CSV table of C-alpha atoms in Angstrom, one decimal:
chain,number,residue,atom,x,y,z
A,1275,UNK,CA,11.0,-19.0,-30.1
A,1276,UNK,CA,11.0,-15.5,-31.6
A,1277,UNK,CA,7.2,-15.3,-31.3
A,1278,UNK,CA,7.4,-16.3,-27.6
A,1279,UNK,CA,9.9,-13.5,-26.9
A,1280,UNK,CA,7.7,-11.0,-28.6
A,1281,UNK,CA,4.7,-12.3,-26.6
A,1282,UNK,CA,6.7,-11.8,-23.3
A,1283,UNK,CA,7.9,-8.4,-24.4
A,1284,UNK,CA,4.3,-7.4,-25.1
A,1285,UNK,CA,3.2,-8.6,-21.6
A,1286,UNK,CA,6.0,-7.0,-19.7
A,1287,UNK,CA,6.6,-3.9,-21.7
A,1288,UNK,CA,9.7,-1.8,-22.2
A,1289,UNK,CA,9.5,0.3,-19.0
A,1290,UNK,CA,9.3,-2.8,-16.8
A,1291,UNK,CA,12.1,-4.5,-18.6
A,1292,UNK,CA,14.3,-1.5,-17.9
A,1293,UNK,CA,13.2,-1.4,-14.3
A,1294,UNK,CA,13.9,-5.2,-13.9
A,1295,UNK,CA,17.3,-4.8,-15.6
A,1296,UNK,CA,18.1,-1.8,-13.3
A,1297,UNK,CA,17.1,-3.9,-10.2
A,1298,UNK,CA,19.4,-6.8,-11.3
A,1299,UNK,CA,22.2,-4.3,-11.9
A,1300,UNK,CA,21.8,-2.9,-8.4
A,1301,UNK,CA,22.0,-6.4,-6.9
A,1302,UNK,CA,25.2,-7.0,-8.8
A,1303,UNK,CA,26.7,-3.7,-7.8
A,1304,UNK,CA,25.8,-4.4,-4.1
A,1305,UNK,CA,27.9,-7.6,-4.3
A,1306,UNK,CA,30.8,-5.9,-6.1
A,1307,UNK,CA,30.8,-3.0,-3.5
A,1308,UNK,CA,30.9,-5.4,-0.6
A,1309,UNK,CA,27.4,-4.6,0.8
A,1310,UNK,CA,25.6,-7.3,2.8
A,1311,UNK,CA,23.3,-8.5,0.0
A,1312,UNK,CA,21.7,-11.1,2.3
A,1313,UNK,CA,20.6,-8.3,4.7
A,1314,UNK,CA,19.4,-6.2,1.8
A,1315,UNK,CA,17.3,-9.0,0.4
A,1316,UNK,CA,15.9,-9.7,3.9
A,1317,UNK,CA,14.9,-6.0,4.2
A,1318,UNK,CA,13.3,-6.1,0.7
A,1319,UNK,CA,11.2,-9.1,1.8
A,1320,UNK,CA,10.1,-7.3,4.9
A,1321,UNK,CA,9.3,-4.1,3.1
A,1322,UNK,CA,7.4,-6.0,0.5
A,1323,UNK,CA,5.2,-7.7,3.1
A,1324,UNK,CA,4.6,-4.5,5.1
A,1325,UNK,CA,3.7,-2.4,2.1
A,1326,UNK,CA,1.9,-5.0,0.0
A,1327,UNK,CA,-1.6,-4.7,1.4
A,1328,UNK,CA,-1.5,-0.9,0.9
A,1329,UNK,CA,-0.6,-1.5,-2.8
A,1330,UNK,CA,-3.3,-4.2,-3.1
A,1331,UNK,CA,-5.8,-1.5,-2.1
A,1332,UNK,CA,-5.3,0.0,-5.5
A,1333,UNK,CA,-6.7,-3.0,-7.4
A,1334,UNK,CA,-10.5,-2.7,-6.5
A,1335,UNK,CA,-10.3,1.1,-7.1
A,1336,UNK,CA,-8.8,0.7,-10.5
A,1337,UNK,CA,-11.1,-2.2,-11.5
A,1338,UNK,CA,-14.3,-0.5,-10.4
A,1339,UNK,CA,-13.6,2.6,-12.5
A,1340,UNK,CA,-12.5,5.2,-10.0
A,1341,UNK,CA,-8.9,4.9,-11.2
A,1342,UNK,CA,-5.8,5.3,-9.0
A,1343,UNK,CA,-7.1,5.8,-5.5
A,1344,UNK,CA,-5.0,8.7,-4.2
A,1345,UNK,CA,-7.6,8.9,-1.4
A,1346,UNK,CA,-6.0,5.9,0.3
A,1347,UNK,CA,-5.2,8.0,3.4
A,1348,UNK,CA,-8.9,7.7,4.2
A,1349,UNK,CA,-8.5,4.0,4.8
A,1350,UNK,CA,-5.2,4.5,6.5
A,1351,UNK,CA,-6.9,6.8,9.0
A,1352,UNK,CA,-9.5,4.2,9.7
A,1353,UNK,CA,-6.8,1.7,10.4
A,1354,UNK,CA,-4.9,4.0,12.7
A,1355,UNK,CA,-8.1,4.6,14.7
A,1356,UNK,CA,-8.7,0.9,15.0
A,1357,UNK,CA,-5.1,0.4,16.1
A,1358,UNK,CA,-5.4,3.1,18.8
A,1359,UNK,CA,-8.6,1.6,20.1
A,1360,UNK,CA,-6.9,-1.8,20.5
A,1361,UNK,CA,-4.1,-0.1,22.6
A,1362,UNK,CA,-6.7,1.6,24.7
A,1363,UNK,CA,-8.2,-1.8,25.3
A,1364,UNK,CA,-4.8,-2.9,26.7
A,1365,UNK,CA,-4.4,-5.8,24.4
A,1366,UNK,CA,-1.1,-7.3,23.3
A,1367,UNK,CA,0.3,-9.7,20.7
A,1368,UNK,CA,-1.6,-11.2,17.8
A,1369,UNK,CA,-4.8,-10.7,19.8
A,1370,UNK,CA,-4.2,-6.9,19.7
A,1371,UNK,CA,-3.3,-6.9,16.1
A,1372,UNK,CA,-6.4,-8.8,14.8
A,1373,UNK,CA,-8.6,-6.8,17.2
A,1374,UNK,CA,-7.3,-3.6,15.6
A,1375,UNK,CA,-8.1,-5.1,12.2
A,1376,UNK,CA,-11.6,-6.2,13.2
A,1377,UNK,CA,-12.3,-2.7,14.7
A,1378,UNK,CA,-11.0,-0.8,11.7
A,1379,UNK,CA,-13.0,-2.8,9.1
A,1380,UNK,CA,-16.5,-1.5,10.0
A,1381,UNK,CA,-15.1,2.0,10.3
A,1382,UNK,CA,-13.5,1.8,6.9
A,1383,UNK,CA,-16.7,0.3,5.5
A,1384,UNK,CA,-18.7,3.4,6.6
A,1385,UNK,CA,-16.1,5.8,5.5
A,1386,UNK,CA,-15.6,4.0,2.2
A,1387,UNK,CA,-19.3,4.0,1.4
A,1388,UNK,CA,-19.5,7.8,1.9
A,1389,UNK,CA,-16.3,8.2,-0.1
A,1390,UNK,CA,-17.8,6.1,-2.9
A,1391,UNK,CA,-21.0,8.1,-3.0
A,1392,UNK,CA,-18.9,11.3,-3.3
A,1393,UNK,CA,-16.9,9.8,-6.2
A,1394,UNK,CA,-20.1,8.9,-8.0
A,1395,UNK,CA,-21.2,12.5,-7.9
A,1396,UNK,CA,-17.9,13.8,-9.4
A,1397,UNK,CA,-17.6,11.1,-12.1
A,1398,UNK,CA,-14.8,12.0,-14.5
A,1399,UNK,CA,-12.7,13.9,-11.9
A,1400,UNK,CA,-12.1,11.0,-9.5
A,1401,UNK,CA,-8.3,11.3,-9.3
A,1402,UNK,CA,-8.4,15.1,-8.5
A,1403,UNK,CA,-11.1,14.7,-6.0
A,1404,UNK,CA,-9.6,11.6,-4.3
A,1405,UNK,CA,-6.3,13.5,-4.0
A,1406,UNK,CA,-8.1,16.4,-2.3
A,1407,UNK,CA,-10.0,14.0,-0.1
A,1408,UNK,CA,-6.8,12.2,1.0
A,1409,UNK,CA,-5.1,15.5,1.9
A,1410,UNK,CA,-8.0,17.2,3.5
A,1411,UNK,CA,-9.0,14.1,5.6
A,1412,UNK,CA,-5.4,13.9,7.0
A,1413,UNK,CA,-5.6,17.6,7.9
A,1414,UNK,CA,-9.0,17.2,9.5
A,1415,UNK,CA,-7.8,14.3,11.6
A,1416,UNK,CA,-5.0,16.5,12.9
A,1417,UNK,CA,-7.7,18.3,14.8
A,1418,UNK,CA,-9.4,15.0,15.8
A,1419,UNK,CA,-6.1,13.6,17.2
A,1420,UNK,CA,-6.1,16.6,19.6
A,1421,UNK,CA,-9.5,16.1,21.0
A,1422,UNK,CA,-10.3,12.3,20.9
A,1423,UNK,CA,-10.9,11.0,24.4
A,1424,UNK,CA,-8.1,8.4,24.7
A,1425,UNK,CA,-6.8,7.8,28.2
A,1426,UNK,CA,-3.9,5.4,27.7
A,1427,UNK,CA,-0.5,6.9,28.7
A,1428,UNK,CA,1.0,5.3,25.6
A,1429,UNK,CA,-1.3,7.3,23.4
A,1430,UNK,CA,-1.7,10.7,25.2
A,1431,UNK,CA,0.9,13.3,25.7
A,1432,UNK,CA,2.0,13.2,29.4
A,1433,UNK,CA,1.3,17.0,29.7
A,1434,UNK,CA,-1.6,18.8,28.1
A,1435,UNK,CA,-4.2,17.6,25.5
A,1436,UNK,CA,-3.9,15.5,22.4
A,1437,UNK,CA,-2.3,12.3,21.2
A,1438,UNK,CA,1.4,11.7,20.6
A,1439,UNK,CA,2.8,12.1,17.1
A,1440,UNK,CA,4.5,8.7,17.2
A,1441,UNK,CA,3.1,5.8,19.3
A,1442,UNK,CA,5.5,2.9,19.9
A,1443,UNK,CA,4.2,-0.7,19.6
A,1444,UNK,CA,7.2,-2.3,21.3
A,1445,UNK,CA,5.0,-3.5,24.2
A,1446,UNK,CA,2.0,-4.3,22.1
A,1447,UNK,CA,2.6,-6.1,18.8
A,1448,UNK,CA,5.8,-4.9,17.3
A,1449,UNK,CA,6.9,-7.3,14.5
A,1450,UNK,CA,4.5,-10.1,15.6
A,1451,UNK,CA,3.9,-11.0,12.0
A,1452,UNK,CA,7.5,-10.6,11.0
A,1453,UNK,CA,8.7,-13.0,13.7
A,1454,UNK,CA,5.9,-15.5,13.3
A,1455,UNK,CA,7.4,-18.7,11.9
A,1456,UNK,CA,10.4,-16.8,10.4
A,1457,UNK,CA,13.4,-18.7,9.2
A,1458,UNK,CA,16.8,-18.2,7.5
A,1459,UNK,CA,17.9,-19.4,4.0
A,1460,UNK,CA,21.5,-18.7,3.1
A,1461,UNK,CA,21.6,-15.8,5.5
A,1462,UNK,CA,18.4,-14.3,4.2
A,1463,UNK,CA,15.6,-14.0,6.8
A,1464,UNK,CA,12.2,-14.9,5.5
A,1465,UNK,CA,9.4,-13.1,7.5
A,1466,UNK,CA,6.9,-16.0,7.1
A,1467,UNK,CA,3.9,-14.5,9.0
A,1468,UNK,CA,4.2,-11.1,7.3
A,1469,UNK,CA,4.4,-12.6,3.7
A,1470,UNK,CA,1.6,-15.1,4.5
A,1471,UNK,CA,-0.7,-12.2,5.7
A,1472,UNK,CA,0.0,-10.3,2.5
A,1473,UNK,CA,-0.6,-13.3,0.3
A,1474,UNK,CA,-3.8,-14.2,2.3
A,1475,UNK,CA,-5.2,-10.7,1.5
A,1476,UNK,CA,-4.2,-11.2,-2.1
A,1477,UNK,CA,-6.1,-14.6,-2.1
A,1478,UNK,CA,-9.2,-13.0,-0.5
A,1479,UNK,CA,-9.1,-10.2,-3.1
A,1480,UNK,CA,-8.8,-12.8,-5.9
A,1481,UNK,CA,-11.7,-14.8,-4.6
A,1482,UNK,CA,-13.9,-11.6,-4.3
A,1483,UNK,CA,-13.0,-10.7,-7.9
A,1484,UNK,CA,-14.3,-14.2,-9.0
A,1485,UNK,CA,-17.6,-13.8,-7.3
A,1486,UNK,CA,-20.7,-12.5,-9.1
A,1487,UNK,CA,-20.4,-9.1,-7.4
A,1488,UNK,CA,-16.7,-8.9,-8.1
A,1489,UNK,CA,-17.2,-9.7,-11.8
A,1490,UNK,CA,-20.0,-7.1,-12.0
A,1491,UNK,CA,-17.6,-4.5,-10.5
A,1492,UNK,CA,-15.0,-5.3,-13.1
A,1493,UNK,CA,-17.5,-5.1,-15.9
A,1494,UNK,CA,-18.8,-1.8,-14.7
A,1495,UNK,CA,-15.3,-0.4,-14.5
A,1496,UNK,CA,-14.1,-1.7,-17.9
A,1497,UNK,CA,-17.2,-1.2,-20.1
A,1498,UNK,CA,-20.1,0.8,-18.7
A,1499,UNK,CA,-22.4,0.4,-21.8
A,1500,UNK,CA,-22.0,-3.4,-21.6
A,1501,UNK,CA,-22.5,-3.4,-17.9
A,1502,UNK,CA,-25.7,-1.3,-18.2
A,1503,UNK,CA,-27.0,-3.6,-21.0
A,1504,UNK,CA,-26.4,-6.6,-18.6
A,1505,UNK,CA,-28.4,-5.0,-15.9
A,1506,UNK,CA,-25.4,-4.1,-13.6
A,1507,UNK,CA,-25.8,-1.1,-11.3
A,1508,UNK,CA,-22.8,1.1,-12.1
A,1509,UNK,CA,-23.1,3.3,-9.1
A,1510,UNK,CA,-23.3,0.4,-6.6
A,1511,UNK,CA,-20.4,-1.4,-8.3
A,1512,UNK,CA,-18.2,1.7,-8.0
A,1513,UNK,CA,-19.1,2.1,-4.3
A,1514,UNK,CA,-18.3,-1.6,-3.7
A,1515,UNK,CA,-14.8,-1.2,-5.2
A,1516,UNK,CA,-14.2,2.0,-3.2
A,1517,UNK,CA,-15.3,0.3,0.0
A,1518,UNK,CA,-12.9,-2.6,-0.7
A,1519,UNK,CA,-10.1,-0.2,-1.4
A,1520,UNK,CA,-10.7,1.7,1.8
A,1521,UNK,CA,-10.9,-1.5,4.0
A,1522,UNK,CA,-7.6,-2.8,2.5
A,1523,UNK,CA,-6.0,0.6,3.3
A,1524,UNK,CA,-7.1,0.2,6.9
A,1525,UNK,CA,-5.8,-3.3,7.2
A,1526,UNK,CA,-2.7,-2.4,5.3
A,1527,UNK,CA,-1.6,0.4,7.7
A,1528,UNK,CA,-2.0,-1.9,10.7
A,1529,UNK,CA,0.2,-4.5,9.1
A,1530,UNK,CA,2.6,-1.8,8.0
A,1531,UNK,CA,2.8,-0.3,11.5
A,1532,UNK,CA,3.4,-3.6,13.3
A,1533,UNK,CA,6.4,-4.2,11.1
A,1534,UNK,CA,7.6,-0.5,11.3
A,1535,UNK,CA,7.2,-0.6,15.1
A,1536,UNK,CA,5.2,2.6,15.5
A,1537,UNK,CA,1.9,4.3,14.6
A,1538,UNK,CA,2.5,7.7,13.1
A,1539,UNK,CA,-0.3,10.2,13.3
A,1540,UNK,CA,-1.0,13.8,12.1
A,1541,UNK,CA,0.7,14.5,8.8
A,1542,UNK,CA,2.4,11.1,8.3
A,1543,UNK,CA,-0.3,9.3,6.3
A,1544,UNK,CA,-0.7,12.2,3.7
A,1545,UNK,CA,1.7,10.9,1.1
A,1546,UNK,CA,1.4,7.2,1.6
A,1547,UNK,CA,-1.0,6.8,-1.3
A,1548,UNK,CA,1.6,7.9,-3.8
A,1549,UNK,CA,4.0,5.1,-2.9
A,1550,UNK,CA,1.2,2.6,-3.3
A,1551,UNK,CA,0.3,4.0,-6.7
A,1552,UNK,CA,3.9,3.9,-7.8
A,1553,UNK,CA,4.3,0.3,-6.8
A,1554,UNK,CA,1.2,-1.0,-8.6
A,1555,UNK,CA,2.1,0.8,-11.7
A,1556,UNK,CA,5.7,-0.4,-11.7
A,1557,UNK,CA,4.2,-3.9,-11.6
A,1558,UNK,CA,2.4,-3.4,-14.9
A,1559,UNK,CA,-1.0,-1.9,-13.9
A,1560,UNK,CA,-2.5,1.2,-15.5
A,1561,UNK,CA,-5.3,3.6,-14.5
A,1562,UNK,CA,-7.9,1.2,-16.0
A,1563,UNK,CA,-6.4,-2.3,-15.6
A,1564,UNK,CA,-4.9,-4.1,-12.6
A,1565,UNK,CA,-4.2,-7.7,-11.5
A,1566,UNK,CA,-3.0,-9.3,-8.3
A,1567,UNK,CA,0.2,-10.2,-10.0
A,1568,UNK,CA,0.9,-6.5,-10.7
A,1569,UNK,CA,0.7,-5.9,-6.9
A,1570,UNK,CA,3.1,-8.7,-6.0
A,1571,UNK,CA,5.6,-7.9,-8.7
A,1572,UNK,CA,5.3,-4.1,-8.4
A,1573,UNK,CA,5.7,-4.1,-4.6
A,1574,UNK,CA,8.8,-6.4,-4.7
A,1575,UNK,CA,10.4,-4.3,-7.5
A,1576,UNK,CA,9.6,-0.9,-6.0
A,1577,UNK,CA,10.7,-1.8,-2.5
A,1578,UNK,CA,13.8,-3.6,-3.8
A,1579,UNK,CA,14.8,-0.6,-5.8
A,1580,UNK,CA,14.5,1.6,-2.7
A,1581,UNK,CA,16.2,-0.9,-0.3
A,1582,UNK,CA,19.1,-1.8,-2.5
A,1583,UNK,CA,19.5,1.4,-4.6
A,1584,UNK,CA,20.0,3.7,-1.6
A,1585,UNK,CA,23.0,2.0,0.0
A,1586,UNK,CA,24.6,1.4,-3.4
A,1587,UNK,CA,24.2,5.2,-4.3
A,1588,UNK,CA,25.7,6.1,-0.9
A,1589,UNK,CA,28.6,3.7,-1.4
A,1590,UNK,CA,29.4,5.1,-4.9
A,1591,UNK,CA,29.1,8.8,-3.9
A,1592,UNK,CA,30.6,9.0,-0.4
A,1593,UNK,CA,30.2,12.8,0.1
A,1594,UNK,CA,26.8,13.7,1.5
A,1595,UNK,CA,23.8,11.5,2.0
A,1596,UNK,CA,22.0,10.7,-1.3
A,1597,UNK,CA,19.5,8.3,0.3
A,1598,UNK,CA,16.6,10.8,0.4
A,1599,UNK,CA,17.4,12.3,-3.0
A,1600,UNK,CA,17.4,8.9,-4.7
A,1601,UNK,CA,14.2,7.8,-2.9
A,1602,UNK,CA,12.4,11.0,-4.2
A,1603,UNK,CA,13.8,10.5,-7.7
A,1604,UNK,CA,12.7,6.9,-7.9
A,1605,UNK,CA,9.3,7.1,-6.3
A,1606,UNK,CA,8.2,10.4,-8.0
A,1607,UNK,CA,9.7,9.4,-11.3
A,1608,UNK,CA,7.5,6.3,-11.4
A,1609,UNK,CA,4.4,8.3,-10.4
A,1610,UNK,CA,5.2,10.9,-13.1
A,1611,UNK,CA,5.4,8.0,-15.7
A,1612,UNK,CA,2.1,6.7,-14.4
A,1613,UNK,CA,0.3,10.0,-14.8
A,1614,UNK,CA,1.3,10.2,-18.4
A,1615,UNK,CA,-0.4,6.9,-18.9
A,1616,UNK,CA,-3.7,7.7,-17.2
A,1617,UNK,CA,-5.7,8.1,-20.4
A,1618,UNK,CA,-3.4,6.1,-22.6
A,1619,UNK,CA,-3.5,2.7,-24.0
A,1620,UNK,CA,-2.1,-0.6,-22.6
A,1621,UNK,CA,1.5,-1.3,-23.4
C-alpha cells in the first residue's frame, strides 16, 4: 500500500497535490459561504470545454521539441480570420461554425509551416522567438484588421474604415456547441456538444501521435541523436508539430468564441497563449514532456480555480473587487513556476 502511495505521489508531484487540495478547499468554502456551487461547477465545465483545445495546442509543440508554444496567437489569428470569412458568407448555426473551422485549417497550415521553418533556424531560442512572434503578429494584424476588405455590417464599423473590436455571434453560432444535447444533473448543466468537441480533438491528437509520423515527431523531440540514427528528419518533424499546434490554435479560438459569444480582434489574442501554457503545466506537463491527460486535468483544474476561486475571494473580502487580482496571481504564478522548470528534470 505504501509503495502504491509513493508511486502515485511520484506521478502527480507535490505542486499538483497542493493545487488539487486548494481546489477541493475552494469547493468546500463555496458551499460554506452559500455560493451556488452547482452554477460554479457548470461554469467550470463550460470554461474547460471552451479553453481545452487551445491548451491541447501545446502538446504537439512540446513533443516535437519547440517547447512551450508562446506563439499560439499565430494560430488564433488564423482562426479569427476563418471565423470572419464565415460571417461574410452569411452562414449561421453549426454550418457556419464548421465552415469557419474548415477555412481556418489551410490558413493555419500555411502559417504554421512558415512559423516552423523560422523556429528551425533559431533552434535553442524557440521560447523567446515564439513569444516575439506571438506579440508581433498580433500587432501586425491590428493593421490588417483596418484594411481587410470585409463588407458585412456585422464586421465593419458603421462609419469609416476597419473592423469592429468586438464582433457578436448572437445571430450566427453563439453557444451552438454549448447547447447541443446539453442536460442537467443535480442542478449542474453539462454542455455535451462543447465537451464532445474538446474530447474529439483530444482523440484525433492521440491517434496522430500513434501514427508513424507522430511517433517520429515524438522521437525527434525527446532524443535527437536517437532520431537521427533512426533516419528521422528532425527539421520536418519539428515543422509537423508546429503546424499541428497552429491548426489546433485556430480551431480552438473558434470553439472558444462560439462559447464566449464574441470574436475579439486587435490586442485581445496577445496574452491567450500564456493561459494555455499555464493550464497544461498545472496538469503535469513540462517544457519537454506532455500527454493528453495533462491537457484534460490541467484545463479542468486551472479553469476551476479561476471560476470558483474568484467568487470565494470576493465573498471573504467584501471591500473592493479582488477578482482580477486573484486571476492575475493564479495564472501568472503558475506560469512563473513553469518557467523555473523549463530546463529542469521531471518531478
